[in-house]
């Protein structure tokens, strides 16, 4: 009989396996409503006691009710041992509920093990912790990953738009408040309007500029027909020389991107940051201008302003603006994320947020991406050579750090340098783990990976070769 | 009250399993608006001096005080500025108080070599019988004598004093008045009981086993796992949970790691990492069932100066999947179902406690309401952002529920203002020490403490239950 089955189960758990069976544990294990689990436990206790009065069963109860204390009517919720149950009940003015909390064979000295049992079963059921609960909340719906990341991006868009607005206009608030949301709504319209009309982007304000560039980079939802339009816009930024290459790259990029991203246009300002991880993961081929963008962003982090020929003054200006915006954010995210960055890379893939990492994702992550993109791409028209060089610099904390980094030298003599903020000095062993993805993240990781390799001497002569 | 409502249904759980188990739907959010916008900082610049915040505070408060002064002492009394004072003339002056305290820790005195002082050990109160009050307005300052309670008042309070200048150049005070409560919107009437749970000082990562079980019991009650049907039904009426600061324990701060050598701390993980993971799990359980507002506190990983900015969502990867989780500022202001809430994580009240003779946190809370300023001691002894346009800590509107977190014990009082304002004051106790939280009934605007306990090795009857005060 199904009725007897649970009794047997409980019997097995308590006597044979010597477990502490709490109502929550039983509820998750048998997949029943919490109240039913409590009733099952009670039934079991009653039955066992009737059958065998010398049963070695210790039961704890949950008592709750109100009590007058210090002039307040305090609601008490307590887990008590069976022997104290009556005493506690008598102290309460109004008893709201009593039910079995747990059954176990051994006598418990304190309630610590109860907590541990509950905690363990909860850990394994975190995603549906409210499934068997007596209260269901209609508002508590887990957000879809795309939705959550876009909402975060929207937030960041607000913040960035606010700082940009403040930079360009007189601060209208106390000098510290985020701006109204109306700016945000204007931007999406501006982006779509831009692509629809194929208007020259130069005359638009810097806000729209960044978004155009971002759009070029990601091309989330725009159809292929927009490519020519985009090409026109981009040419305004990057000069005719790169136009043709751009178009080719763009189209291929689009095809790759469209199927993967379900991002909406209104959140492109943060795209530049996301673009790198995206394309890296798809092993996308990036267009030159995007490369330049990534590079400029990375250079920003490294506090170097490297411009190539193709970049116009506008992008420079935009980049400066972006740098200012990004710094406060990156500062905040940096501290939290850096100690975690080795582990975070691996955690990235299984984490719920979409493969396109959400904005809170640390900016440093972008650093690794761009150089590998360059190296893996076969379509770059610019000749790049990767040269292992030794770089000595003084980092933030005043320590001198020497790193061996692969630098890409191109004919336009702009240097690409990987400068992870947490240099190899901090995490050589952790970096050793990164050997596998090393292929993809050769560039920025080279500094750290090189050090990892230095620790691991392959042969006795390895010492001499590594000059 | 929560208990009474909970006890209304019959006890069903000490019985064989029934086929149908009731499931209650959480009361839906009817109206909620977050009005903490003044406390949100965008681009922050610390290039300004703090004089501006005092200037703007005085400018904003002056009209309120002039109005109150005229109410108290009649319109015949002239309100003068300090520079217009004539000796012997009885008049009223509005200005900011400064309390000169010899025991106040001063970094300049500490590092000054001529005094060669050792750093002062931290004390619980820095008041001293030799403290002096000085009234400052836009241009001048004057020392105060007379019938004014020096030990009670703190620096940064804006008030109006009535008296005259004596021959010694000091102002002889006859009477003083505060700005008193701000105007208040009427409370809407609700048709059914709705509760808001206020908790503060969860203190995760502190290693206290007792407090962990109590935290789990709290979460279980709110999410409807614990208790009989009556209690679960009442718990379904909890429409919101506000965590008022100090979610992490002070022991997670690792202050001493700054002094240790770098090579020792290089690979050590901060204690707050584990604590934040635990917090994430707690928040996940809560936000899967009820809207939660999380305010940062003194020991939480956010900025130090008031107003503290919300915790970053990247720390809570599991919980932020739910839109019911809201990370908010400290201080926090919101309108929940038409009832205006305003509260802090307790730094303002504990700072006033240190520099004033007031002993009861609830009394201090009331006093800040009467002074019409959330934390008058900022920026003098409490870190604050250098505002210059407006002082966002001035009460523009009087809330219906005013709370502060992390007090040593639970306290709740209803006070009345001169224009028939009614405010429920709640001193939310530190959960890690008292295992007590507060349930505010939005319909009756009353507060009931709710406490949790397990059982320990000691054998006394209500040893675990007798906590709270």
Coordinates of N, CA, C and O in Angstrom, one line a residue, chain A residues 6 23-24 28 33-36 38-40 42-43 60-62 64 66 69-70 72-81 84 87-88 91 94-101 108-111 114-115 119 122-123 126-127 129-130 133-137 139-143 163 166 171 173-178 328 336 360 397 425-427 429, chain B residues 2-4 6-7 11-18 21-26 38 40-43 212-213 216-217 220 222-229 231-232 235-236 262 266-267 281 284-285 287-289 312 314 318 320-324 387-390 410-412 448-457 459 461-462 465-467 469:
Chain A
X6 N 5.6 4.9 2.8 CA 6.4 6.0 3.4 C 6.8 5.6 4.8 O 7.9 6.0 5.3
X23 N 11.7 17.1 8.8 CA 10.5 17.2 7.9 C 10.9 17.7 6.5 O 10.4 17.3 5.5
X24 N 11.9 18.6 6.5 CA 12.3 19.2 5.2 C 13.1 18.1 4.4 O 12.9 18.0 3.2
X28 N 11.8 16.7 0.7 CA 12.6 16.7 -0.6 C 12.9 15.3 -1.0 O 12.9 15.0 -2.2
X33 N 4.6 17.5 -0.1 CA 4.4 18.8 0.5 C 4.9 18.8 1.9 O 4.9 17.7 2.6
X34 N 5.4 19.9 2.4 CA 6.1 19.9 3.7 C 5.1 19.5 4.8 O 5.5 18.8 5.8
X35 N 3.9 19.9 4.7 CA 2.9 19.6 5.7 C 2.6 18.1 5.7 O 2.5 17.5 6.8
X36 N 2.6 17.5 4.6 CA 2.4 16.1 4.5 C 3.6 15.3 5.1 O 3.4 14.3 5.8
X38 N 5.4 16.4 7.6 CA 5.3 16.5 9.0 C 4.3 15.5 9.5 O 4.5 14.9 10.6
X39 N 3.2 15.4 8.8 CA 2.2 14.4 9.2 C 2.7 13.0 9.1 O 2.4 12.2 10.0
X40 N 3.5 12.7 8.1 CA 4.1 11.4 8.0 C 5.0 11.1 9.2 O 4.9 10.0 9.7
X42 N 4.8 12.3 12.1 CA 4.0 12.1 13.3 C 3.4 10.7 13.3 O 3.4 10.0 14.3
X43 N 2.9 10.3 12.2 CA 2.2 9.0 12.0 C 3.3 7.9 12.4 O 3.0 6.9 13.1
X60 N 12.1 15.7 17.9 CA 12.1 17.1 18.3 C 10.9 17.7 17.6 O 10.4 17.3 16.5
X61 N 10.3 18.7 18.3 CA 9.1 19.3 17.8 C 9.4 20.8 17.6 O 10.3 21.4 18.1
X62 N 8.6 21.3 16.7 CA 8.6 22.8 16.5 C 7.4 23.4 17.2 O 6.3 22.9 16.9
X64 N 5.4 27.0 18.1 CA 5.4 28.5 17.9 C 4.1 29.0 18.5 O 3.1 28.4 18.6
X66 N 2.7 32.9 20.9 CA 3.1 34.2 21.4 C 3.3 34.2 22.9 O 2.7 33.3 23.6
X69 N 6.5 39.4 26.6 CA 7.9 39.6 27.1 C 8.2 41.1 27.0 O 8.2 41.7 26.0
X70 N 8.7 41.7 28.1 CA 9.1 43.1 28.2 C 8.0 44.0 27.6 O 8.3 45.0 27.0
X72 N 6.1 43.5 25.2 CA 5.7 43.2 23.8 C 5.1 41.8 23.8 O 5.6 40.9 24.5
X73 N 4.2 41.6 22.8 CA 3.7 40.3 22.6 C 4.6 39.6 21.5 O 4.5 39.9 20.3
X74 N 5.6 38.8 22.0 CA 6.6 38.3 21.1 C 6.2 37.0 20.5 O 5.7 36.1 21.2
X75 N 6.3 36.8 19.2 CA 6.0 35.6 18.6 C 7.3 34.7 18.6 O 8.3 35.1 18.1
X76 N 7.1 33.6 19.3 CA 8.3 32.7 19.4 C 8.2 31.5 18.5 O 7.2 30.9 18.4
X77 N 9.3 31.1 17.9 CA 9.3 29.9 17.1 C 10.5 29.1 17.6 O 11.7 29.6 17.6
X78 N 10.3 27.9 18.1 CA 11.4 27.2 18.7 C 11.4 25.8 18.4 O 10.3 25.1 18.3
X79 N 12.6 25.2 18.3 CA 12.7 23.8 18.1 C 13.0 23.2 19.4 O 14.0 23.7 20.1
X80 N 12.2 22.3 19.9 CA 12.5 21.8 21.3 C 12.5 20.3 21.3 O 11.9 19.6 20.4
X81 N 13.2 19.8 22.3 CA 13.2 18.3 22.4 C 11.9 17.9 23.0 O 11.2 18.7 23.6
X84 N 11.0 18.6 26.6 CA 10.7 20.0 27.0 C 9.4 20.6 26.4 O 9.0 21.7 26.6
X87 N 6.6 21.8 28.7 CA 7.0 23.0 29.5 C 6.9 24.2 28.6 O 6.4 25.3 29.1
X88 N 7.4 24.1 27.4 CA 7.4 25.3 26.5 C 5.9 25.6 26.2 O 5.5 26.8 26.2
X91 N 4.2 27.7 28.7 CA 4.7 29.1 28.8 C 4.1 30.0 27.8 O 4.0 31.2 28.0
X94 N -0.5 31.9 23.6 CA -1.3 31.4 22.4 C -0.3 30.5 21.7 O 0.8 30.9 21.3
X95 N -0.8 29.3 21.4 CA 0.0 28.3 20.7 C -0.4 28.4 19.2 O -1.6 28.0 18.9
X96 N 0.4 28.7 18.3 CA 0.0 28.8 16.9 C 0.2 27.5 16.2 O -0.6 27.0 15.4
X97 N 1.4 26.8 16.4 CA 1.5 25.6 15.7 C 2.5 24.7 16.5 O 3.4 25.1 17.2
X98 N 2.2 23.4 16.4 CA 3.1 22.4 16.9 C 3.2 21.3 15.9 O 2.2 20.9 15.4
X99 N 4.4 20.9 15.5 CA 4.5 19.8 14.7 C 5.9 19.1 14.9 O 6.8 19.7 15.5
X100 N 6.0 17.9 14.3 CA 7.2 17.2 14.5 C 8.3 17.9 13.6 O 8.0 18.2 12.4
X101 N 9.4 18.1 14.2 CA 10.5 18.7 13.4 C 11.4 17.6 12.8 O 11.8 17.6 11.7
X108 N 19.9 14.1 20.7 CA 20.7 15.2 20.2 C 21.1 16.2 21.4 O 20.2 16.6 22.1
X109 N 22.3 16.5 21.5 CA 22.7 17.4 22.5 C 22.3 18.9 22.2 O 21.9 19.6 23.0
X110 N 22.5 19.2 20.9 CA 22.0 20.6 20.5 C 21.5 20.5 19.1 O 21.6 19.5 18.4
X111 N 21.0 21.6 18.7 CA 20.3 21.6 17.4 C 21.2 21.8 16.2 O 20.7 21.9 15.1
X114 N 20.7 19.3 13.3 CA 19.5 19.5 12.6 C 19.7 20.5 11.4 O 19.2 20.4 10.3
X115 N 20.4 21.6 11.8 CA 20.7 22.6 10.8 C 21.5 22.0 9.7 O 21.3 22.2 8.5
X119 N 20.6 21.9 5.8 CA 21.4 22.6 4.9 C 21.9 21.8 3.7 O 21.9 22.2 2.6
X122 N 19.2 21.1 1.3 CA 18.8 22.3 0.6 C 19.8 22.6 -0.5 O 19.5 23.0 -1.6
X123 N 21.1 22.4 -0.2 CA 22.2 22.6 -1.2 C 21.9 21.8 -2.4 O 22.2 22.3 -3.5
X126 N 18.7 23.5 -4.5 CA 18.6 25.0 -4.5 C 17.7 25.5 -5.5 O 17.1 26.5 -5.3
X127 N 17.7 24.9 -6.7 CA 16.9 25.5 -7.7 C 15.4 25.5 -7.5 O 14.7 26.3 -8.0
X129 N 13.8 25.3 -4.4 CA 13.7 25.3 -2.9 C 12.3 25.6 -2.4 O 11.9 25.3 -1.3
X130 N 11.5 26.2 -3.3 CA 10.1 26.5 -2.9 C 9.1 25.5 -3.4 O 7.9 25.7 -3.3
X133 N 6.9 23.9 -0.7 CA 6.5 24.8 0.4 C 5.0 25.1 0.4 O 4.4 24.9 -0.7
X134 N 4.6 25.6 1.5 CA 3.1 25.8 1.5 C 2.8 27.2 0.9 O 1.6 27.5 0.8
X135 N 3.8 28.0 0.6 CA 3.5 29.3 0.0 C 4.1 29.4 -1.4 O 5.3 29.1 -1.5
X136 N 3.3 29.7 -2.3 CA 3.9 29.9 -3.6 C 3.7 31.4 -4.0 O 2.7 32.0 -3.8
X137 N 4.8 31.9 -4.5 CA 4.7 33.3 -4.9 C 4.7 33.5 -6.4 O 5.5 33.0 -7.1
X139 N 5.1 36.2 -8.1 CA 6.1 37.2 -8.6 C 7.5 36.6 -8.7 O 8.3 37.1 -9.4
X140 N 7.7 35.5 -8.0 CA 9.1 35.0 -8.0 C 9.3 34.1 -9.1 O 9.3 32.9 -9.0
X141 N 9.6 34.6 -10.3 CA 9.8 33.8 -11.4 C 11.3 34.0 -11.8 O 11.7 35.2 -12.0
X142 N 12.0 33.0 -11.9 CA 13.4 33.2 -12.3 C 13.5 33.8 -13.7 O 12.8 33.4 -14.6
X143 N 14.4 34.8 -13.8 CA 14.5 35.5 -15.1 C 15.1 34.6 -16.1 O 16.1 33.9 -15.8
X163 N 26.7 59.3 -17.0 CA 28.0 59.9 -16.8 C 28.4 60.7 -18.1 O 29.0 61.7 -18.1
X166 N 26.5 63.8 -18.0 CA 27.1 64.7 -17.1 C 28.4 65.4 -17.6 O 28.7 66.5 -17.3
X171 N 25.7 69.2 -14.8 CA 25.0 68.3 -14.0 C 23.7 68.9 -13.4 O 23.7 69.9 -12.8
X173 N 21.4 67.4 -11.6 CA 21.0 66.9 -10.2 C 22.1 67.4 -9.2 O 22.8 68.3 -9.5
X174 N 22.1 66.8 -8.1 CA 23.0 67.2 -7.1 C 24.4 66.9 -7.4 O 25.3 66.9 -6.5
X175 N 24.6 66.7 -8.6 CA 26.0 66.3 -9.0 C 26.3 64.9 -8.8 O 27.4 64.4 -9.0
X176 N 25.3 64.1 -8.4 CA 25.6 62.7 -8.1 C 24.5 61.8 -8.5 O 24.6 60.6 -8.4
X177 N 23.4 62.3 -9.0 CA 22.3 61.4 -9.3 C 22.3 60.8 -10.7 O 22.8 61.5 -11.6
X178 N 21.8 59.6 -10.8 CA 21.7 59.0 -12.2 C 20.6 59.8 -12.9 O 19.7 60.3 -12.3
X328 N 35.4 54.0 -13.3 CA 34.7 53.7 -12.0 C 34.2 52.4 -12.0 O 34.2 51.7 -11.0
X336 N 36.3 43.0 -6.6 CA 35.6 41.9 -6.3 C 36.0 40.7 -7.1 O 36.0 39.6 -6.6
X360 N 28.3 43.0 -15.7 CA 29.1 42.9 -14.4 C 30.3 42.1 -14.5 O 31.1 42.1 -13.7
X397 N 50.4 48.6 -7.3 CA 50.8 48.6 -5.8 C 52.2 49.0 -5.6 O 52.7 48.8 -4.5
X425 N 52.6 37.6 -10.9 CA 53.2 37.6 -9.5 C 52.2 37.0 -8.5 O 52.6 36.3 -7.6
X426 N 50.9 37.2 -8.8 CA 49.9 36.8 -7.8 C 49.5 35.3 -8.0 O 49.3 34.7 -7.0
X427 N 49.3 34.9 -9.2 CA 48.7 33.6 -9.3 C 49.4 32.7 -10.3 O 48.9 32.4 -11.3
X429 N 50.3 29.6 -9.9 CA 49.8 28.2 -9.9 C 48.4 28.2 -10.5 O 48.1 27.3 -11.2
Chain B
X2 N 0.3 38.8 14.4 CA 0.7 37.6 13.6 C 0.3 36.3 14.4 O -0.2 35.4 13.8
X3 N 0.7 36.3 15.6 CA 0.4 35.0 16.4 C -1.0 34.7 16.5 O -1.4 33.6 16.3
X4 N -1.8 35.7 16.7 CA -3.3 35.5 16.9 C -3.9 35.0 15.6 O -4.7 34.1 15.6
X6 N -2.3 33.5 13.4 CA -1.7 32.1 13.1 C -2.4 31.1 13.9 O -2.6 29.9 13.5
X7 N -2.9 31.4 15.1 CA -3.5 30.4 16.0 C -4.9 30.2 15.6 O -5.6 29.3 16.2
X11 N -5.1 23.0 14.5 CA -3.9 22.3 14.4 C -4.1 21.0 13.6 O -4.9 20.2 14.0
X12 N -3.4 20.8 12.5 CA -3.6 19.6 11.7 C -2.4 18.7 11.6 O -2.5 17.7 11.0
X13 N -1.3 19.2 12.1 CA -0.1 18.5 11.8 C 0.3 17.3 12.7 O 1.1 16.6 12.4
X14 N -0.4 17.3 13.8 CA -0.1 16.1 14.7 C -1.2 15.1 14.4 O -2.0 14.7 15.2
X15 N -1.2 14.6 13.2 CA -2.2 13.7 12.7 C -1.7 12.9 11.5 O -0.7 13.3 10.9
X16 N -2.4 11.9 11.2 CA -1.9 11.2 10.0 C -2.0 12.0 8.7 O -2.8 13.0 8.7
X17 N -1.3 11.6 7.8 CA -1.2 12.5 6.6 C -2.5 12.6 5.9 O -3.3 11.6 5.8
X18 N -2.8 13.8 5.5 CA -4.1 14.0 4.7 C -3.7 14.1 3.3 O -2.6 14.4 2.9
X21 N -3.0 19.0 0.9 CA -2.3 19.9 1.7 C -2.4 21.3 1.1 O -2.2 21.5 0.0
X22 N -2.8 22.2 2.0 CA -3.1 23.5 1.5 C -1.9 24.2 1.1 O -0.8 24.1 1.7
X23 N -2.0 24.9 0.0 CA -0.9 25.8 -0.4 C -1.5 27.2 -0.5 O -2.6 27.4 -1.0
X24 N -0.8 28.1 0.1 CA -1.3 29.5 0.1 C -0.5 30.3 -0.9 O 0.7 30.2 -1.1
X25 N -1.2 31.3 -1.5 CA -0.5 32.1 -2.5 C 0.0 33.4 -1.7 O -0.7 33.9 -0.9
X26 N 1.2 33.8 -2.0 CA 1.8 35.0 -1.3 C 0.9 36.2 -1.8 O 0.5 36.3 -2.9
X38 N 17.3 59.9 -4.2 CA 18.3 60.9 -3.6 C 19.5 60.2 -3.0 O 20.6 60.9 -2.9
X40 N 21.1 57.6 -4.3 CA 22.0 56.9 -5.3 C 23.0 57.9 -5.8 O 22.7 59.0 -6.2
X41 N 24.2 57.5 -5.8 CA 25.3 58.3 -6.4 C 25.7 57.8 -7.7 O 25.9 56.7 -7.9
X42 N 25.8 58.7 -8.6 CA 26.3 58.3 -9.9 C 27.8 58.5 -10.0 O 28.6 57.8 -9.2
X43 N 28.3 59.4 -10.7 CA 29.7 59.7 -10.7 C 30.1 60.4 -9.4 O 29.4 61.3 -9.0
X212 N 22.9 30.4 13.0 CA 22.6 29.8 11.7 C 21.3 29.1 11.7 O 20.5 29.2 10.7
X213 N 21.1 28.3 12.7 CA 19.8 27.6 12.8 C 18.6 28.6 12.9 O 17.6 28.4 12.2
X216 N 17.9 29.9 9.5 CA 17.2 28.9 8.7 C 15.8 28.9 9.1 O 14.9 28.8 8.3
X217 N 15.5 28.9 10.4 CA 14.1 28.9 10.9 C 13.4 30.2 10.4 O 12.2 30.1 10.0
X220 N 12.6 29.7 6.9 CA 11.5 28.7 6.7 C 10.1 29.2 7.1 O 9.1 28.8 6.5
X222 N 9.2 32.3 6.8 CA 8.7 33.3 5.8 C 8.4 32.6 4.5 O 7.4 32.9 3.8
X223 N 9.1 31.5 4.2 CA 8.8 30.8 2.9 C 7.7 29.8 3.1 O 7.3 29.1 2.1
X224 N 7.2 29.6 4.3 CA 6.0 28.8 4.5 C 6.3 27.3 4.7 O 5.5 26.5 4.4
X225 N 7.6 27.0 5.0 CA 7.9 25.5 5.2 C 7.5 25.1 6.7 O 7.1 24.0 6.9
X226 N 7.8 26.1 7.6 CA 7.6 25.7 9.0 C 6.2 26.1 9.4 O 5.6 26.9 8.9
X227 N 5.8 25.4 10.5 CA 4.6 25.8 11.1 C 3.4 25.1 10.6 O 3.4 24.4 9.6
X228 N 2.3 25.3 11.3 CA 1.1 24.7 10.9 C 0.4 25.6 9.9 O 0.9 26.6 9.5
X229 N -0.8 25.1 9.5 CA -1.5 25.8 8.4 C -1.8 27.3 8.7 O -1.7 28.1 7.9
X231 N -0.2 29.2 10.7 CA 1.0 30.0 10.6 C 1.5 30.2 9.2 O 1.9 31.3 8.8
X232 N 1.3 29.2 8.4 CA 1.7 29.4 7.0 C 0.8 30.3 6.3 O 1.3 31.1 5.5
X235 N 2.0 33.6 7.3 CA 3.2 33.9 6.6 C 3.0 34.3 5.2 O 3.8 35.1 4.6
X236 N 2.0 33.8 4.6 CA 1.7 34.2 3.2 C 1.3 35.6 3.1 O 1.3 36.2 2.0
X262 N 52.6 41.2 2.1 CA 51.9 40.7 0.9 C 52.1 39.2 0.7 O 51.1 38.5 0.3
X266 N 48.9 36.6 0.0 CA 48.7 36.5 -1.5 C 47.6 35.5 -1.9 O 46.7 35.8 -2.7
X267 N 47.7 34.3 -1.4 CA 46.7 33.3 -1.8 C 45.6 33.1 -0.8 O 44.8 32.2 -1.0
X281 N 22.9 32.0 -0.9 CA 21.9 30.9 -0.8 C 20.7 31.3 0.0 O 19.6 30.9 -0.3
X284 N 18.6 33.4 -2.1 CA 17.9 32.6 -3.1 C 16.6 32.0 -2.5 O 15.6 32.1 -3.1
X285 N 16.7 31.4 -1.3 CA 15.6 30.8 -0.7 C 14.5 31.9 -0.5 O 13.3 31.6 -0.7
X287 N 14.1 34.9 -2.0 CA 13.6 35.6 -3.2 C 12.8 34.7 -4.0 O 12.0 35.1 -4.9
X288 N 12.9 33.3 -3.8 CA 12.1 32.4 -4.5 C 10.6 32.4 -4.0 O 9.7 31.8 -4.6
X289 N 10.4 33.2 -2.9 CA 9.1 33.1 -2.3 C 8.6 34.5 -1.9 O 7.4 34.6 -1.8
X312 N 26.7 44.8 -5.1 CA 26.7 44.6 -6.5 C 26.0 43.2 -6.8 O 26.3 42.2 -6.1
X314 N 26.6 41.0 -8.9 CA 27.5 39.9 -9.3 C 27.8 39.0 -8.2 O 28.3 37.9 -8.3
X318 N 23.2 33.3 -7.8 CA 22.0 32.5 -7.8 C 20.7 33.3 -7.5 O 19.7 33.1 -8.2
X320 N 20.1 36.6 -7.9 CA 19.7 37.7 -8.8 C 18.9 37.2 -10.0 O 18.4 37.9 -10.8
X321 N 18.8 35.8 -10.1 CA 18.0 35.3 -11.2 C 16.5 35.7 -10.9 O 15.7 35.7 -11.9
X322 N 16.2 35.9 -9.7 CA 14.8 36.3 -9.4 C 14.6 37.8 -9.3 O 15.4 38.5 -8.7
X323 N 13.6 38.3 -10.0 CA 13.4 39.7 -10.0 C 12.8 40.2 -8.6 O 12.7 41.4 -8.4
X324 N 12.5 39.3 -7.7 CA 12.0 39.7 -6.4 C 13.1 40.2 -5.5 O 12.9 40.8 -4.5
X387 N 28.2 66.1 -0.4 CA 27.2 66.7 -1.2 C 27.4 68.2 -1.2 O 28.0 68.8 -0.3
X388 N 26.9 68.9 -2.2 CA 27.0 70.3 -2.2 C 25.7 71.0 -2.7 O 25.5 72.2 -2.3
X389 N 24.9 70.3 -3.4 CA 23.7 71.0 -3.9 C 22.5 70.8 -2.9 O 21.9 71.8 -2.6
X390 N 22.3 69.6 -2.4 CA 21.3 69.4 -1.4 C 21.8 68.4 -0.4 O 22.7 67.6 -0.7
X410 N 15.4 44.8 20.8 CA 14.2 45.3 20.0 C 13.5 46.4 20.7 O 13.4 46.5 21.9
X411 N 12.9 47.3 19.9 CA 12.2 48.4 20.5 C 11.2 48.9 19.5 O 11.5 48.9 18.3
X412 N 10.0 49.3 20.0 CA 9.0 49.8 19.0 C 8.1 50.8 19.7 O 7.8 50.6 20.9
X448 N 5.5 43.6 15.9 CA 5.6 42.5 16.8 C 7.0 41.8 16.6 O 7.3 41.5 15.4
X449 N 7.7 41.6 17.7 CA 9.0 40.9 17.5 C 8.7 39.4 17.3 O 7.7 38.9 17.8
X450 N 9.6 38.8 16.5 CA 9.4 37.3 16.3 C 10.8 36.7 16.5 O 11.8 37.2 15.9
X451 N 10.9 35.8 17.4 CA 12.2 35.3 17.7 C 12.3 33.8 17.6 O 11.3 33.1 17.6
X452 N 13.5 33.3 17.3 CA 13.7 31.9 16.9 C 14.7 31.3 17.9 O 15.6 32.0 18.3
X453 N 14.6 30.0 18.1 CA 15.6 29.4 18.9 C 15.7 27.9 18.6 O 14.7 27.3 18.2
X454 N 16.8 27.4 18.9 CA 17.0 25.9 18.8 C 17.1 25.5 20.3 O 16.7 26.2 21.2
X455 N 17.7 24.4 20.5 CA 18.0 24.0 21.8 C 19.5 23.7 21.9 O 20.1 23.2 21.0
X456 N 20.0 24.0 23.1 CA 21.4 23.8 23.3 C 21.7 22.7 24.3 O 20.8 22.0 24.8
X457 N 22.9 22.7 24.7 CA 23.3 21.7 25.7 C 22.7 22.0 27.1 O 22.5 21.1 27.9
X459 N 20.2 23.0 30.1 CA 19.0 22.4 30.3 C 17.8 23.3 30.7 O 16.7 22.8 31.0
X461 N 14.7 25.7 30.9 CA 13.4 25.6 30.2 C 13.4 26.5 29.0 O 13.2 26.0 27.9
X462 N 13.4 27.7 29.3 CA 13.3 28.7 28.2 C 14.6 29.4 28.0 O 14.6 30.6 27.6
X465 N 14.6 30.5 24.6 CA 13.5 31.4 24.3 C 13.6 32.7 25.0 O 12.9 33.6 24.6
X466 N 14.3 32.7 26.1 CA 14.3 33.9 26.9 C 15.0 35.1 26.4 O 15.2 36.1 27.0
X467 N 15.6 34.9 25.2 CA 16.4 36.0 24.7 C 15.5 37.1 24.2 O 14.3 37.0 24.1
X469 N 15.5 40.5 25.3 CA 15.9 41.8 26.0 C 16.7 41.4 27.3 O 16.2 40.7 28.1

